[in-house]
Structures are given as C-alpha cells and as structure tokens.
C-alpha cells in the first residue's frame, strides 16, 4: 500500500519558474525523503527531513514538513530544463520498516 | 567506486523460465533492497535485507526469492517467470532501514 501520495501527478512549467510538488502521508513518520528519477535511470536521493524539522534547504531545493497535516512540499526554484524528471517522496516509518515510496510527480521544464 | 551495480540491464524471458538478477554494492551498506517499478504504480518493495544474514518480505514478494550472499551482494531470483513480472527492477543499498538509499540503474525485464 502507498504511504505517500504526490500531487500533482504531472506538472509542466517554463524554465525559470518555480515548481512545487506535494506529498501527503497517512501514518506517523520518522523522516520523509525526496528522490529524483531521470528517464530510464535509477532514483537519486535529494533531501531528507526529520519529523522534528519543519524546513530544509539544499541549493535550489526547499522542503517543508507539516506533521500535523501529514504533508510535505518540495519547491524547486528557478527551474531549468535539466530539472525535468520524476520526483518521489518516501516516508521512513518508526521502527525498523523500510521506506515506502509514493507514485511520483512528473515534472517537465520547458526551455 | 561504482556504487550499486545491477546485472543484467535488459532481459527477455519466456513464461516459465527462471533467472537471477544480481546486485552488488561497494559502499559498505548494511541494508539492501529490491524494488519493482511499474507505470502508474511507483516503486514497490519486493524483499529487503536489513543486515547480512537476514532477509524479509516487502509488499509484493510472491514469485520471487532472494539471497544475501554476503555484505556486498543481494540477488533476486524468479523461479518461474510470469508476464505479470514484466517490470523494471531496482536494487538499492543504505546504512539504516529508514535512511538514505542509493539506487542502481535498473534491470528491465520482459516476460513473454
């Protein structure tokens, strides 16, 4: 069963615009992670935010976490054509259980 | 430093044939995982190994077996392939079960 669900399923923006993707989850988490997948490639880890953190930055990436709403958002600022990819959230649950991935958001950045 | 390496990258099987997907990591990861990715379904966990010598079922283990051969290697075996097992398979490694994962480039399997 999917723990995290990304929204929207697909997003198309112009280069230079900001892209925001959301992830909602159902149960309490230890951490939440975002991954990127370029077409035909493996997933690459972007950022991890722990349950006691509210916001985290990495370069042009900004991730927020609202545990009261069980949701997270990934903001990519000043997007580039190279940001075109699928983005997945993954939730790390308490206890020794593996990450559970959502179905992803397909981002297209048009030059 | 290759990271996580999967072989083969592509494979076509006939229904009923068997095969093994190999995965090796050189990052000293304790945990290793096998996921499958299907269109519209995201990644679903097949089996994982939290540490050398242990394996556990994930969300979709039916039709698969795994072997944690040593700390570096984690193989996935299909004993009797079925068309429903047509998918892209990803191996991943990480230090802890809920920590950051490092993925291989995937193995695309087609079962006719």
PDB file of C-alpha atoms in Angstrom:
ATOM      1  CA  UNK A   1       0.000   0.000   0.000  1.00  0.00           C
ATOM      2  CA  UNK A   2       1.219   3.501  -0.754  1.00  0.00           C
ATOM      3  CA  UNK A   3       2.032   5.588   2.296  1.00  0.00           C
ATOM      4  CA  UNK A   4       2.956   8.764   0.457  1.00  0.00           C
ATOM      5  CA  UNK A   5       0.935  10.258  -2.356  1.00  0.00           C
ATOM      6  CA  UNK A   6       2.375  13.017  -4.523  1.00  0.00           C
ATOM      7  CA  UNK A   7       0.340  15.800  -6.021  1.00  0.00           C
ATOM      8  CA  UNK A   8       0.102  16.759  -8.835  1.00  0.00           C
ATOM      9  CA  UNK A   9       0.769  13.624 -10.883  1.00  0.00           C
ATOM     10  CA  UNK A  10       2.244  15.764 -13.628  1.00  0.00           C
ATOM     11  CA  UNK A  11       3.439  19.362 -13.815  1.00  0.00           C
ATOM     12  CA  UNK A  12       4.622  21.394 -16.783  1.00  0.00           C
ATOM     13  CA  UNK A  13       6.307  24.767 -16.307  1.00  0.00           C
ATOM     14  CA  UNK A  14       8.527  27.218 -18.162  1.00  0.00           C
ATOM     15  CA  UNK A  15      12.223  27.457 -17.452  1.00  0.00           C
ATOM     16  CA  UNK A  16      12.878  29.977 -14.699  1.00  0.00           C
ATOM     17  CA  UNK A  17       9.581  29.368 -12.925  1.00  0.00           C
ATOM     18  CA  UNK A  18       9.276  27.681  -9.546  1.00  0.00           C
ATOM     19  CA  UNK A  19       7.920  24.143  -9.256  1.00  0.00           C
ATOM     20  CA  UNK A  20       6.049  22.917  -6.203  1.00  0.00           C
ATOM     21  CA  UNK A  21       5.187  19.308  -5.529  1.00  0.00           C
ATOM     22  CA  UNK A  22       3.289  17.989  -2.550  1.00  0.00           C
ATOM     23  CA  UNK A  23       3.311  14.715  -0.661  1.00  0.00           C
ATOM     24  CA  UNK A  24       0.685  13.517   1.787  1.00  0.00           C
ATOM     25  CA  UNK A  25       1.054  10.503   4.022  1.00  0.00           C
ATOM     26  CA  UNK A  26      -1.115   8.549   6.402  1.00  0.00           C
ATOM     27  CA  UNK A  27       0.797   7.419   9.478  1.00  0.00           C
ATOM     28  CA  UNK A  28       3.409   8.866  11.807  1.00  0.00           C
ATOM     29  CA  UNK A  29       6.865   9.083  10.304  1.00  0.00           C
ATOM     30  CA  UNK A  30      10.467   9.160  11.402  1.00  0.00           C
ATOM     31  CA  UNK A  31      11.575  11.078   8.347  1.00  0.00           C
ATOM     32  CA  UNK A  32      10.488  11.987   4.835  1.00  0.00           C
ATOM     33  CA  UNK A  33      12.760  11.909   1.817  1.00  0.00           C
ATOM     34  CA  UNK A  34      12.591  13.207  -1.737  1.00  0.00           C
ATOM     35  CA  UNK A  35      14.167  11.452  -4.710  1.00  0.00           C
ATOM     36  CA  UNK A  36      14.563  12.360  -8.375  1.00  0.00           C
ATOM     37  CA  UNK A  37      14.471   9.931 -11.270  1.00  0.00           C
ATOM     38  CA  UNK A  38      15.592  10.915 -14.747  1.00  0.00           C
ATOM     39  CA  UNK A  39      14.049   8.945 -17.582  1.00  0.00           C
ATOM     40  CA  UNK A  40      15.497   5.444 -17.782  1.00  0.00           C
ATOM     41  CA  UNK A  41      17.727   5.919 -14.747  1.00  0.00           C
ATOM     42  CA  UNK A  42      17.768   4.960 -11.084  1.00  0.00           C
ATOM     43  CA  UNK A  43      16.481   7.178  -8.294  1.00  0.00           C
ATOM     44  CA  UNK A  44      18.776   9.744  -6.762  1.00  0.00           C
ATOM     45  CA  UNK A  45      18.363  10.993  -3.203  1.00  0.00           C
ATOM     46  CA  UNK A  46      17.726  14.740  -2.946  1.00  0.00           C
ATOM     47  CA  UNK A  47      16.969  15.595   0.654  1.00  0.00           C
ATOM     48  CA  UNK A  48      15.864  14.079   3.966  1.00  0.00           C
ATOM     49  CA  UNK A  49      13.794  15.938   6.543  1.00  0.00           C
ATOM     50  CA  UNK A  50      13.250  14.501  10.011  1.00  0.00           C
ATOM     51  CA  UNK A  51       9.928  14.537  11.814  1.00  0.00           C
ATOM     52  CA  UNK A  52      11.138  17.220  14.243  1.00  0.00           C
ATOM     53  CA  UNK A  53      12.210  19.555  11.426  1.00  0.00           C
ATOM     54  CA  UNK A  54       9.898  21.965   9.622  1.00  0.00           C
ATOM     55  CA  UNK A  55      12.002  23.218   6.732  1.00  0.00           C
ATOM     56  CA  UNK A  56      15.209  22.281   4.987  1.00  0.00           C
ATOM     57  CA  UNK A  57      17.164  23.778   2.090  1.00  0.00           C
ATOM     58  CA  UNK A  58      19.637  22.336  -0.363  1.00  0.00           C
ATOM     59  CA  UNK A  59      20.721  24.597  -3.200  1.00  0.00           C
ATOM     60  CA  UNK A  60      17.578  25.444  -5.214  1.00  0.00           C
ATOM     61  CA  UNK A  61      15.530  22.909  -3.261  1.00  0.00           C
ATOM     62  CA  UNK A  62      13.335  23.783  -0.308  1.00  0.00           C
ATOM     63  CA  UNK A  63      11.427  21.112   1.569  1.00  0.00           C
ATOM     64  CA  UNK A  64       8.806  21.724   4.225  1.00  0.00           C
ATOM     65  CA  UNK A  65       7.172  19.246   6.553  1.00  0.00           C
ATOM     66  CA  UNK A  66       3.907  19.708   8.429  1.00  0.00           C
ATOM     67  CA  UNK A  67       3.404  16.692  10.676  1.00  0.00           C
ATOM     68  CA  UNK A  68       0.031  17.970  11.923  1.00  0.00           C
ATOM     69  CA  UNK A  69      -1.291  17.839   8.350  1.00  0.00           C
ATOM     70  CA  UNK A  70       0.831  14.811   7.433  1.00  0.00           C
ATOM     71  CA  UNK A  71       2.162  16.578   4.374  1.00  0.00           C
ATOM     72  CA  UNK A  72       5.381  17.792   2.804  1.00  0.00           C
ATOM     73  CA  UNK A  73       6.204  20.011  -0.127  1.00  0.00           C
ATOM     74  CA  UNK A  74       9.223  20.197  -2.420  1.00  0.00           C
ATOM     75  CA  UNK A  75       9.929  23.557  -4.041  1.00  0.00           C
ATOM     76  CA  UNK A  76      12.419  23.848  -6.882  1.00  0.00           C
ATOM     77  CA  UNK A  77      13.253  27.489  -7.520  1.00  0.00           C
ATOM     78  CA  UNK A  78      14.326  28.952 -10.858  1.00  0.00           C
ATOM     79  CA  UNK A  79      13.767  25.661 -12.641  1.00  0.00           C
ATOM     80  CA  UNK A  80      15.956  24.516 -15.517  1.00  0.00           C
ATOM     81  CA  UNK A  81      15.338  22.111 -18.385  1.00  0.00           C
ATOM     82  CA  UNK A  82      17.688  19.689 -16.603  1.00  0.00           C
ATOM     83  CA  UNK A  83      15.204  19.502 -13.706  1.00  0.00           C
ATOM     84  CA  UNK A  84      12.832  17.561 -15.979  1.00  0.00           C
ATOM     85  CA  UNK A  85      12.361  14.263 -14.150  1.00  0.00           C
ATOM     86  CA  UNK A  86      10.007  12.349 -11.884  1.00  0.00           C
ATOM     87  CA  UNK A  87      10.098  13.233  -8.214  1.00  0.00           C
ATOM     88  CA  UNK A  88       9.161  10.787  -5.475  1.00  0.00           C
ATOM     89  CA  UNK A  89       8.574  11.209  -1.787  1.00  0.00           C
ATOM     90  CA  UNK A  90       9.409   8.341   0.535  1.00  0.00           C
ATOM     91  CA  UNK A  91       8.410   8.010   4.143  1.00  0.00           C
ATOM     92  CA  UNK A  92      10.551   6.441   6.816  1.00  0.00           C
ATOM     93  CA  UNK A  93       8.251   4.997   9.430  1.00  0.00           C
ATOM     94  CA  UNK A  94       9.082   4.463  13.078  1.00  0.00           C
ATOM     95  CA  UNK A  95      10.525   1.078  13.912  1.00  0.00           C
ATOM     96  CA  UNK A  96      12.705  -0.928  11.595  1.00  0.00           C
ATOM     97  CA  UNK A  97      10.479  -0.802   8.498  1.00  0.00           C
ATOM     98  CA  UNK A  98      11.761   0.170   5.039  1.00  0.00           C
ATOM     99  CA  UNK A  99      10.941   3.331   3.138  1.00  0.00           C
ATOM    100  CA  UNK A 100       7.603   3.470   1.364  1.00  0.00           C
ATOM    101  CA  UNK A 101       7.549   5.390  -1.911  1.00  0.00           C
ATOM    102  CA  UNK A 102       4.746   7.359  -3.497  1.00  0.00           C
ATOM    103  CA  UNK A 103       3.839   7.177  -7.176  1.00  0.00           C
ATOM    104  CA  UNK A 104       5.709  10.315  -8.115  1.00  0.00           C
ATOM    105  CA  UNK A 105       5.202  13.648  -9.835  1.00  0.00           C
ATOM    106  CA  UNK A 106       6.396  14.000 -13.437  1.00  0.00           C
ATOM    107  CA  UNK A 107       7.921  17.439 -13.890  1.00  0.00           C
ATOM    108  CA  UNK A 108       8.533  18.877 -17.348  1.00  0.00           C
ATOM    109  CA  UNK A 109      10.503  22.111 -17.587  1.00  0.00           C
ATOM    110  CA  UNK A 110      10.164  23.704 -20.997  1.00  0.00           C
ATOM    111  CA  UNK A 111      13.035  25.825 -22.261  1.00  0.00           C
TER     112      UNK A 111
ATOM    113  CA  UNK B   1      33.727   3.437  -6.692  1.00  0.00           C
ATOM    114  CA  UNK B   2      30.790   2.081  -8.728  1.00  0.00           C
ATOM    115  CA  UNK B   3      28.086   2.451  -6.035  1.00  0.00           C
ATOM    116  CA  UNK B   4      25.272  -0.035  -6.687  1.00  0.00           C
ATOM    117  CA  UNK B   5      25.651  -2.230  -9.770  1.00  0.00           C
ATOM    118  CA  UNK B   6      22.893  -4.368 -11.246  1.00  0.00           C
ATOM    119  CA  UNK B   7      23.149  -7.027 -13.924  1.00  0.00           C
ATOM    120  CA  UNK B   8      21.766  -7.637 -16.437  1.00  0.00           C
ATOM    121  CA  UNK B   9      20.405  -4.293 -17.635  1.00  0.00           C
ATOM    122  CA  UNK B  10      17.949  -5.923 -20.033  1.00  0.00           C
ATOM    123  CA  UNK B  11      16.493  -9.427 -20.209  1.00  0.00           C
ATOM    124  CA  UNK B  12      13.721 -11.112 -22.168  1.00  0.00           C
ATOM    125  CA  UNK B  13      12.310 -14.351 -20.794  1.00  0.00           C
ATOM    126  CA  UNK B  14       9.620 -16.774 -21.837  1.00  0.00           C
ATOM    127  CA  UNK B  15       6.892 -17.696 -19.372  1.00  0.00           C
ATOM    128  CA  UNK B  16       8.140 -20.386 -17.013  1.00  0.00           C
ATOM    129  CA  UNK B  17      11.830 -19.644 -17.417  1.00  0.00           C
ATOM    130  CA  UNK B  18      13.948 -18.780 -14.405  1.00  0.00           C
ATOM    131  CA  UNK B  19      16.582 -16.119 -13.929  1.00  0.00           C
ATOM    132  CA  UNK B  20      18.556 -14.284 -11.281  1.00  0.00           C
ATOM    133  CA  UNK B  21      19.122 -10.547 -11.076  1.00  0.00           C
ATOM    134  CA  UNK B  22      22.418  -9.690  -9.466  1.00  0.00           C
ATOM    135  CA  UNK B  23      23.175  -6.653  -7.325  1.00  0.00           C
ATOM    136  CA  UNK B  24      26.465  -5.627  -5.794  1.00  0.00           C
ATOM    137  CA  UNK B  25      27.400  -2.545  -3.781  1.00  0.00           C
ATOM    138  CA  UNK B  26      30.779  -1.198  -2.810  1.00  0.00           C
ATOM    139  CA  UNK B  27      29.526   1.404  -0.334  1.00  0.00           C
ATOM    140  CA  UNK B  28      29.640  -0.838   2.766  1.00  0.00           C
ATOM    141  CA  UNK B  29      25.856  -0.639   3.173  1.00  0.00           C
ATOM    142  CA  UNK B  30      24.243  -2.787   5.819  1.00  0.00           C
ATOM    143  CA  UNK B  31      20.791  -2.783   4.176  1.00  0.00           C
ATOM    144  CA  UNK B  32      19.925  -3.809   0.633  1.00  0.00           C
ATOM    145  CA  UNK B  33      16.602  -3.788  -1.210  1.00  0.00           C
ATOM    146  CA  UNK B  34      14.847  -4.956  -4.332  1.00  0.00           C
ATOM    147  CA  UNK B  35      12.034  -2.804  -5.737  1.00  0.00           C
ATOM    148  CA  UNK B  36       9.958  -3.111  -8.864  1.00  0.00           C
ATOM    149  CA  UNK B  37       8.629  -0.126 -10.775  1.00  0.00           C
ATOM    150  CA  UNK B  38       5.572  -0.329 -12.975  1.00  0.00           C
ATOM    151  CA  UNK B  39       3.824   2.514 -14.830  1.00  0.00           C
ATOM    152  CA  UNK B  40       1.467   4.362 -12.507  1.00  0.00           C
ATOM    153  CA  UNK B  41       2.444   2.227  -9.505  1.00  0.00           C
ATOM    154  CA  UNK B  42       5.566   3.896  -8.206  1.00  0.00           C
ATOM    155  CA  UNK B  43       8.164   1.717  -6.513  1.00  0.00           C
ATOM    156  CA  UNK B  44       7.033  -1.340  -4.624  1.00  0.00           C
ATOM    157  CA  UNK B  45       9.306  -3.258  -2.287  1.00  0.00           C
ATOM    158  CA  UNK B  46       9.790  -6.936  -3.112  1.00  0.00           C
ATOM    159  CA  UNK B  47      12.313  -8.067  -0.491  1.00  0.00           C
ATOM    160  CA  UNK B  48      14.931  -6.455   1.666  1.00  0.00           C
ATOM    161  CA  UNK B  49      17.862  -7.391   3.820  1.00  0.00           C
ATOM    162  CA  UNK B  50      18.358  -5.175   6.845  1.00  0.00           C
ATOM    163  CA  UNK B  51      21.752  -6.726   7.541  1.00  0.00           C
ATOM    164  CA  UNK B  52      23.955  -9.519   6.292  1.00  0.00           C
ATOM    165  CA  UNK B  53      22.299 -12.849   7.042  1.00  0.00           C
ATOM    166  CA  UNK B  54      18.734 -11.559   7.204  1.00  0.00           C
ATOM    167  CA  UNK B  55      16.024 -11.178   4.574  1.00  0.00           C
ATOM    168  CA  UNK B  56      12.418 -10.047   4.875  1.00  0.00           C
ATOM    169  CA  UNK B  57       9.404  -9.819   2.613  1.00  0.00           C
ATOM    170  CA  UNK B  58       8.208  -6.498   1.321  1.00  0.00           C
ATOM    171  CA  UNK B  59       4.913  -5.511  -0.225  1.00  0.00           C
ATOM    172  CA  UNK B  60       4.995  -7.802  -3.293  1.00  0.00           C
ATOM    173  CA  UNK B  61       7.179 -10.890  -2.587  1.00  0.00           C
ATOM    174  CA  UNK B  62       5.133 -13.579  -4.371  1.00  0.00           C
ATOM    175  CA  UNK B  63       7.018 -15.262  -7.205  1.00  0.00           C
ATOM    176  CA  UNK B  64      10.431 -14.090  -6.006  1.00  0.00           C
ATOM    177  CA  UNK B  65      13.246 -15.340  -3.801  1.00  0.00           C
ATOM    178  CA  UNK B  66      16.323 -13.515  -2.577  1.00  0.00           C
ATOM    179  CA  UNK B  67      19.767 -14.338  -1.278  1.00  0.00           C
ATOM    180  CA  UNK B  68      22.038 -12.042   0.707  1.00  0.00           C
ATOM    181  CA  UNK B  69      25.219 -13.758  -0.407  1.00  0.00           C
ATOM    182  CA  UNK B  70      27.488 -11.521   1.659  1.00  0.00           C
ATOM    183  CA  UNK B  71      27.509  -7.885   2.718  1.00  0.00           C
ATOM    184  CA  UNK B  72      28.121  -6.701  -0.842  1.00  0.00           C
ATOM    185  CA  UNK B  73      25.727  -8.866  -2.847  1.00  0.00           C
ATOM    186  CA  UNK B  74      21.955  -9.315  -2.859  1.00  0.00           C
ATOM    187  CA  UNK B  75      20.354 -11.352  -5.629  1.00  0.00           C
ATOM    188  CA  UNK B  76      16.731 -11.655  -6.747  1.00  0.00           C
ATOM    189  CA  UNK B  77      15.532 -14.891  -8.335  1.00  0.00           C
ATOM    190  CA  UNK B  78      12.459 -15.569 -10.409  1.00  0.00           C
ATOM    191  CA  UNK B  79      11.889 -19.330 -10.336  1.00  0.00           C
ATOM    192  CA  UNK B  80       9.111 -19.452 -12.938  1.00  0.00           C
ATOM    193  CA  UNK B  81       8.655 -16.144 -14.689  1.00  0.00           C
ATOM    194  CA  UNK B  82       5.174 -14.849 -15.467  1.00  0.00           C
ATOM    195  CA  UNK B  83       4.090 -11.961 -17.734  1.00  0.00           C
ATOM    196  CA  UNK B  84       2.963 -10.084 -14.591  1.00  0.00           C
ATOM    197  CA  UNK B  85       6.633  -9.889 -13.607  1.00  0.00           C
ATOM    198  CA  UNK B  86       7.426  -7.716 -16.609  1.00  0.00           C
ATOM    199  CA  UNK B  87       8.811  -4.634 -14.915  1.00  0.00           C
ATOM    200  CA  UNK B  88      11.863  -2.539 -14.179  1.00  0.00           C
ATOM    201  CA  UNK B  89      13.708  -3.837 -11.131  1.00  0.00           C
ATOM    202  CA  UNK B  90      15.842  -1.634  -8.920  1.00  0.00           C
ATOM    203  CA  UNK B  91      18.336  -2.655  -6.314  1.00  0.00           C
ATOM    204  CA  UNK B  92      19.231  -0.182  -3.591  1.00  0.00           C
ATOM    205  CA  UNK B  93      21.504  -0.008  -0.587  1.00  0.00           C
ATOM    206  CA  UNK B  94      21.596   2.076   2.563  1.00  0.00           C
ATOM    207  CA  UNK B  95      23.075   2.212   6.030  1.00  0.00           C
ATOM    208  CA  UNK B  96      19.897   2.045   8.052  1.00  0.00           C
ATOM    209  CA  UNK B  97      16.458   0.770   7.127  1.00  0.00           C
ATOM    210  CA  UNK B  98      14.921   4.275   7.099  1.00  0.00           C
ATOM    211  CA  UNK B  99      17.959   6.179   5.883  1.00  0.00           C
ATOM    212  CA  UNK B 100      19.016   7.482   2.509  1.00  0.00           C
ATOM    213  CA  UNK B 101      19.004   4.904  -0.277  1.00  0.00           C
ATOM    214  CA  UNK B 102      21.415   4.585  -3.177  1.00  0.00           C
ATOM    215  CA  UNK B 103      19.920   3.005  -6.269  1.00  0.00           C
ATOM    216  CA  UNK B 104      21.300   1.019  -9.161  1.00  0.00           C
ATOM    217  CA  UNK B 105      20.414   1.932 -12.727  1.00  0.00           C
ATOM    218  CA  UNK B 106      17.725  -0.717 -13.029  1.00  0.00           C
ATOM    219  CA  UNK B 107      17.147  -4.013 -14.838  1.00  0.00           C
ATOM    220  CA  UNK B 108      14.404  -4.042 -17.453  1.00  0.00           C
ATOM    221  CA  UNK B 109      12.752  -7.469 -17.599  1.00  0.00           C
ATOM    222  CA  UNK B 110      10.203  -8.568 -20.174  1.00  0.00           C
ATOM    223  CA  UNK B 111       8.385 -11.882 -19.796  1.00  0.00           C
ATOM    224  CA  UNK B 112       6.647 -13.105 -22.936  1.00  0.00           C
TER     225      UNK B 112
END
